[in-house]
mmCIF file of C-alpha atoms in Angstrom:
data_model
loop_
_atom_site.group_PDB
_atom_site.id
_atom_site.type_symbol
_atom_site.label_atom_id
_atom_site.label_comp_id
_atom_site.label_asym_id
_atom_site.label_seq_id
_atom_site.Cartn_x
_atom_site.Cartn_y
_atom_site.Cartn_z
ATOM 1 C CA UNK A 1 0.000 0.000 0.000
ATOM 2 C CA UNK A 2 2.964 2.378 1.113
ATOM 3 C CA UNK A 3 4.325 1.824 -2.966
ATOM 4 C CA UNK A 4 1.388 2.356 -4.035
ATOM 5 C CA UNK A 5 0.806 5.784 -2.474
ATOM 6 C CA UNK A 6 4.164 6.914 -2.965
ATOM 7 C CA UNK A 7 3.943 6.689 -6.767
ATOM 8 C CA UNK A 8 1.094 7.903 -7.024
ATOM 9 C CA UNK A 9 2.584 11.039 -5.116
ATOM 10 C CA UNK A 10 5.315 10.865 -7.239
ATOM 11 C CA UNK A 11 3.041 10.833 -10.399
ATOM 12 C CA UNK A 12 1.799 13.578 -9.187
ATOM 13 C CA UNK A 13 5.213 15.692 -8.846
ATOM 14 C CA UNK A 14 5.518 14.496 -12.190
ATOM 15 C CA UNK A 15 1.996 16.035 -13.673
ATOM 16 C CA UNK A 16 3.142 19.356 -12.217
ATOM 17 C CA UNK A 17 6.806 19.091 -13.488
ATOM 18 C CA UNK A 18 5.028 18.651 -17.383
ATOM 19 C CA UNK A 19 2.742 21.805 -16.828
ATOM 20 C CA UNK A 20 4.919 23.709 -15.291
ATOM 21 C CA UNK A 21 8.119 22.367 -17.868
ATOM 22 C CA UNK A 22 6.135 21.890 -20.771
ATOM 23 C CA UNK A 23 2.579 23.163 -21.328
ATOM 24 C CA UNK A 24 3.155 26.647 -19.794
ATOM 25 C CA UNK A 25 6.002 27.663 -21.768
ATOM 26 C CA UNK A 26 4.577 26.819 -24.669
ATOM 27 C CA UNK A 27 2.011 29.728 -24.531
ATOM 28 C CA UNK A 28 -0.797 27.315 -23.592
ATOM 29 C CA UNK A 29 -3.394 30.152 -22.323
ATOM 30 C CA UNK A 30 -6.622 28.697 -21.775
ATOM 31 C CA UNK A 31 -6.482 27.634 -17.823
ATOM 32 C CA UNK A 32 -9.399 25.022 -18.260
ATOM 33 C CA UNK A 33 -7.171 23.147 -20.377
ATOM 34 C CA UNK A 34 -4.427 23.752 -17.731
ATOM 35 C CA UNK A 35 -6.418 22.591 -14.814
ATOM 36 C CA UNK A 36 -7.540 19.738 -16.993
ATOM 37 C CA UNK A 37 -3.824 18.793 -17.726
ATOM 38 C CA UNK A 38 -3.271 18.741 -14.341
ATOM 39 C CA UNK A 39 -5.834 16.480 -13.059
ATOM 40 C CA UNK A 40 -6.448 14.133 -15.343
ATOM 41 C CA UNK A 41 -3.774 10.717 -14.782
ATOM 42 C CA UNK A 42 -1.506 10.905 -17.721
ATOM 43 C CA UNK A 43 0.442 7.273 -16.473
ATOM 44 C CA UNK A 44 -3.326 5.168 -16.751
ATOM 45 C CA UNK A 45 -3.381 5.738 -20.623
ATOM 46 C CA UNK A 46 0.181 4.351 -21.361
ATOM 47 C CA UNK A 47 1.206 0.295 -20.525
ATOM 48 C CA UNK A 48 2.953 -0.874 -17.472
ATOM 49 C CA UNK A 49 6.689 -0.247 -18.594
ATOM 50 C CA UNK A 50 5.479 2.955 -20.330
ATOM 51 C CA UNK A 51 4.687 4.889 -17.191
ATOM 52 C CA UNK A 52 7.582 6.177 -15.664
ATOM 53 C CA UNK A 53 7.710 8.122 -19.615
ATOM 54 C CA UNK A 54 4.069 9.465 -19.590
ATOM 55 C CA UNK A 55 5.084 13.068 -18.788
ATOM 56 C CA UNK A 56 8.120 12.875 -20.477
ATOM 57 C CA UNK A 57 8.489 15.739 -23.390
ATOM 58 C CA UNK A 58 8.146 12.610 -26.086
ATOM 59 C CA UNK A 59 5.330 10.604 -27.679
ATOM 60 C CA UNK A 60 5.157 7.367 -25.341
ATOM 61 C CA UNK A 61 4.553 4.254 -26.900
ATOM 62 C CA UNK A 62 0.737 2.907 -26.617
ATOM 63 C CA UNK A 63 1.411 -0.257 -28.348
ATOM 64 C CA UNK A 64 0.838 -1.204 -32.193
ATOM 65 C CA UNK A 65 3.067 1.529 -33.563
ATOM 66 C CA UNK A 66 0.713 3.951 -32.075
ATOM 67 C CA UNK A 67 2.040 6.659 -29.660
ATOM 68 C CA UNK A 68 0.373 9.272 -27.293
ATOM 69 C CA UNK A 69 1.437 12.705 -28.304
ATOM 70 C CA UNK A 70 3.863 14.741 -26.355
ATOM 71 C CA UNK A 71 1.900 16.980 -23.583
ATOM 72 C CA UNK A 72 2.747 20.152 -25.127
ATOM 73 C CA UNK A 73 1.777 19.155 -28.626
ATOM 74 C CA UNK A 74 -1.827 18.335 -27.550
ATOM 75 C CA UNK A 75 -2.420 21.750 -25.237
ATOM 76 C CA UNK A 76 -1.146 23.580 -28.678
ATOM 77 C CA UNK A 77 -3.770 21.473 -30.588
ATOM 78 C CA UNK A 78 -6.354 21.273 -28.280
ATOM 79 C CA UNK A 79 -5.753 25.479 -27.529
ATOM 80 C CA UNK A 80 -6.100 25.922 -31.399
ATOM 81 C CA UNK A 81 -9.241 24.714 -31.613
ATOM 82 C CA UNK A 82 -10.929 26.830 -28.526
ATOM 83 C CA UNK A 83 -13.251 24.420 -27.372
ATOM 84 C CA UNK A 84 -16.496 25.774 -25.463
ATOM 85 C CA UNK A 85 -18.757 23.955 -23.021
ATOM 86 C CA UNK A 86 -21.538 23.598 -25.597
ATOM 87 C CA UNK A 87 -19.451 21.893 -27.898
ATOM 88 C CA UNK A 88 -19.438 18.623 -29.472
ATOM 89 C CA UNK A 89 -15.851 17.136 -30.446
ATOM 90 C CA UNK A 90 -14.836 13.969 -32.715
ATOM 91 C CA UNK A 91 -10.904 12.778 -31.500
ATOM 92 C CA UNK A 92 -9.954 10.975 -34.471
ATOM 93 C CA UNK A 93 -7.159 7.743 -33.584
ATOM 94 C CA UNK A 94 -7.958 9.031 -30.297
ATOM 95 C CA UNK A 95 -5.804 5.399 -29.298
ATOM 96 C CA UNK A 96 -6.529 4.857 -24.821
ATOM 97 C CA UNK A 97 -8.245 8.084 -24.963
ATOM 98 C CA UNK A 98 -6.052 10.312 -23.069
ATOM 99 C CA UNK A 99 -7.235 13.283 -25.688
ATOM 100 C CA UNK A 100 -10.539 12.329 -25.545
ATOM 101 C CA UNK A 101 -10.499 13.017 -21.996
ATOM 102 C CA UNK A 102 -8.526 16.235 -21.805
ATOM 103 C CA UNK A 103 -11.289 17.389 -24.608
ATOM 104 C CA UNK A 104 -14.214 15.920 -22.325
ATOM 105 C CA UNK A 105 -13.005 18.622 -20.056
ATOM 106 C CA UNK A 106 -13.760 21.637 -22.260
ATOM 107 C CA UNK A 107 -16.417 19.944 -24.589
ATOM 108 C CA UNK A 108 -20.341 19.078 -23.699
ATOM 109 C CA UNK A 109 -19.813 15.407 -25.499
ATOM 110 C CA UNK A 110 -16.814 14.011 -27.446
ATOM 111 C CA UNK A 111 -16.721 11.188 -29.221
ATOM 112 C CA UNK A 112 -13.545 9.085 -29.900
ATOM 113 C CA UNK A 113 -13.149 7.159 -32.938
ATOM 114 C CA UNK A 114 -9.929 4.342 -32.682
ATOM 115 C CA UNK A 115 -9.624 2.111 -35.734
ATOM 116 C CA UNK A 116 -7.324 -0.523 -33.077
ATOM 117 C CA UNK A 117 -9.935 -2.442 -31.215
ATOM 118 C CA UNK A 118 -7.797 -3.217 -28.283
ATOM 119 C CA UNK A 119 -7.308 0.592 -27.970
ATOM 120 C CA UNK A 120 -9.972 1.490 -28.087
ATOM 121 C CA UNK A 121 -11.661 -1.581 -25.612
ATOM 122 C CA UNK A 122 -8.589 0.611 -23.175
ATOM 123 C CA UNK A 123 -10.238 3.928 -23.743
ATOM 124 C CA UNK A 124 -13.746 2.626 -23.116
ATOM 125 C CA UNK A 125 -12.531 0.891 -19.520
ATOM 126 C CA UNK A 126 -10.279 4.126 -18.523
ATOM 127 C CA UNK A 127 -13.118 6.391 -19.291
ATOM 128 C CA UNK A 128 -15.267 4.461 -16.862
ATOM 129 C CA UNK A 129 -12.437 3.976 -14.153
ATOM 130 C CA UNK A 130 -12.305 7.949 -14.847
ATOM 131 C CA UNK A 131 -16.049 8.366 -14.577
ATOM 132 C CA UNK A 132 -16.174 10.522 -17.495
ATOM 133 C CA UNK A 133 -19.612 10.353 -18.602
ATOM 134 C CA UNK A 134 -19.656 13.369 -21.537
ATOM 135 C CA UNK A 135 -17.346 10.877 -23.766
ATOM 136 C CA UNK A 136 -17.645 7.500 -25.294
ATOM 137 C CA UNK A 137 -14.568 5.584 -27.855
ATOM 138 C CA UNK A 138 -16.177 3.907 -30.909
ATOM 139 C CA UNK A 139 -14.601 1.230 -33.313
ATOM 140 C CA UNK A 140 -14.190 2.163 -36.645
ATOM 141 C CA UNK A 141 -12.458 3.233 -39.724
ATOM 142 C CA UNK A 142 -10.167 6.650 -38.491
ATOM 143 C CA UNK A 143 -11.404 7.917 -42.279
ATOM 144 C CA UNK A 144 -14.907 7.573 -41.852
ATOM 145 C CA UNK A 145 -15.422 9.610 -38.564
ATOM 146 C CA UNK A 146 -18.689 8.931 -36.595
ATOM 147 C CA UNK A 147 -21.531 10.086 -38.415
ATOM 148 C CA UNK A 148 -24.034 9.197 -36.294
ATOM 149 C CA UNK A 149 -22.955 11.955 -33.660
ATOM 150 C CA UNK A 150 -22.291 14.551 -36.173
ATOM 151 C CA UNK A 151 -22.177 17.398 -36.741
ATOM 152 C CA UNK A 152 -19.009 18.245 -35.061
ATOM 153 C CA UNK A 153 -17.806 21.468 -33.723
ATOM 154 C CA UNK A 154 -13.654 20.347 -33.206
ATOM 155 C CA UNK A 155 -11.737 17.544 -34.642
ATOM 156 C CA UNK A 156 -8.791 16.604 -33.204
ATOM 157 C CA UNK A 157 -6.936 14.849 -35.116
ATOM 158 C CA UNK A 158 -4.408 12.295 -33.445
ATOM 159 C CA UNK A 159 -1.714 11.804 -35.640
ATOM 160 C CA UNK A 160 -0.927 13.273 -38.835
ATOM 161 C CA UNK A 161 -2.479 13.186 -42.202
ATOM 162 C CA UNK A 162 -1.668 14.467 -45.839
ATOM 163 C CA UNK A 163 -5.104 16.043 -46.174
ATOM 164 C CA UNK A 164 -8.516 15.510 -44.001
ATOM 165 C CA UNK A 165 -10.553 12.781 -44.995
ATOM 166 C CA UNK A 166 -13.795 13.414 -47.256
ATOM 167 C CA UNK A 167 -15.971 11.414 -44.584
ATOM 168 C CA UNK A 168 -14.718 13.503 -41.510
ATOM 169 C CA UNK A 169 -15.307 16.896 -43.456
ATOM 170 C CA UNK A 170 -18.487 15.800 -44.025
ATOM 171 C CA UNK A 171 -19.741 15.398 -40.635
ATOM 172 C CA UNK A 172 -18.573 18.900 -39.458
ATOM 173 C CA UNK A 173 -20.851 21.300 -38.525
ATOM 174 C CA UNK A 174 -20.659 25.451 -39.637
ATOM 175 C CA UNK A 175 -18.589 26.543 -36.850
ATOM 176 C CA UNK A 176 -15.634 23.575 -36.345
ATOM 177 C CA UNK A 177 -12.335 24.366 -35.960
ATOM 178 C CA UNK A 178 -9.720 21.847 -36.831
ATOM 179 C CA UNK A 179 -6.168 21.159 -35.467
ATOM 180 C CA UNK A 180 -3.818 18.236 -36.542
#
């Protein structure tokens, strides 16, 4: 019990070291997404022998040659698109769902779309340990979105892509903002 509460203490030295290190001085402005940075348990979306990395300044390694972006990458993207409360967001390849979550912070509903089933089977049991209830992780093609939530006010894009997909663009509604 005593290991168990010191690393969670020291996961916690750890979240403050990344905002602090990472996400302030990269002009992230919006304190929402700050204070949801800083709550939300970075370490429960990476495996095992992954989380003494997941507030590291690097993309740590989710498994399948998918990776969870660095910390200040996602504030800048997620800070681009200027989510509101009223807002509903798609997280495309949103992988365990760590981006779903920060965005479930800022958003009314978000919707994660993971084309890895295992991934996405992770984001659906973390968001329920997490008892986030304004987000859910769907199966499916990363290219097709999830039309039957659309319209869409932000896309976040996990990952990067040449150009957007037509199916995503379709489902957007007249105000979205995109970052990727």
């Amino acid at each position: 019990r005593q290991g168990s509460e010191e690393m969670m203490m020291a996961f916690e030295v750890m979240r403050e070291n990344m905002i602090d290190g990472q996400v302030l001085p990269s002009q992230i402005k919006n304190r929402k997404l700050v204070a949801a940075m800083s709550e939300i348990p970075r370490e429960v979306f990476v495996a095992q022998d992954q989380k003494g990395y997941a507030y590291s300044d690097k993309e740590v390694e989710m498994g399948v040659g998918r990776f969870l972006m660095e910390p200040r990458v996602l504030a800048g993207l997620v800070q681009a698109l200027s989510p509101s409360p009223q807002d509903v967001g798609l997280d495309v390849g949103c992988g365990t769902g760590y981006g779903m979550v920060v965005l479930s912070k800022l958003c009314n509903t978000v919707v994660g779309i993971e084309s890895d089933l295992a991934l996405m089977e992770k984001a659906s049991t973390l968001l329920s340990e997490l008892e986030i209830d304004n987000a859910v992780a769907v199966h499916g093609a990363l290219c097709e979105g999830c039309l039957s939530e659309a319209p869409y006010d932000v896309v976040l894009m996990e990952g990067s892509v040449p150009e957007m997909p037509e199916g995503i663009l379709e489902q957007l509604s007249d105000s979205i903002q995109l970052a990727s």
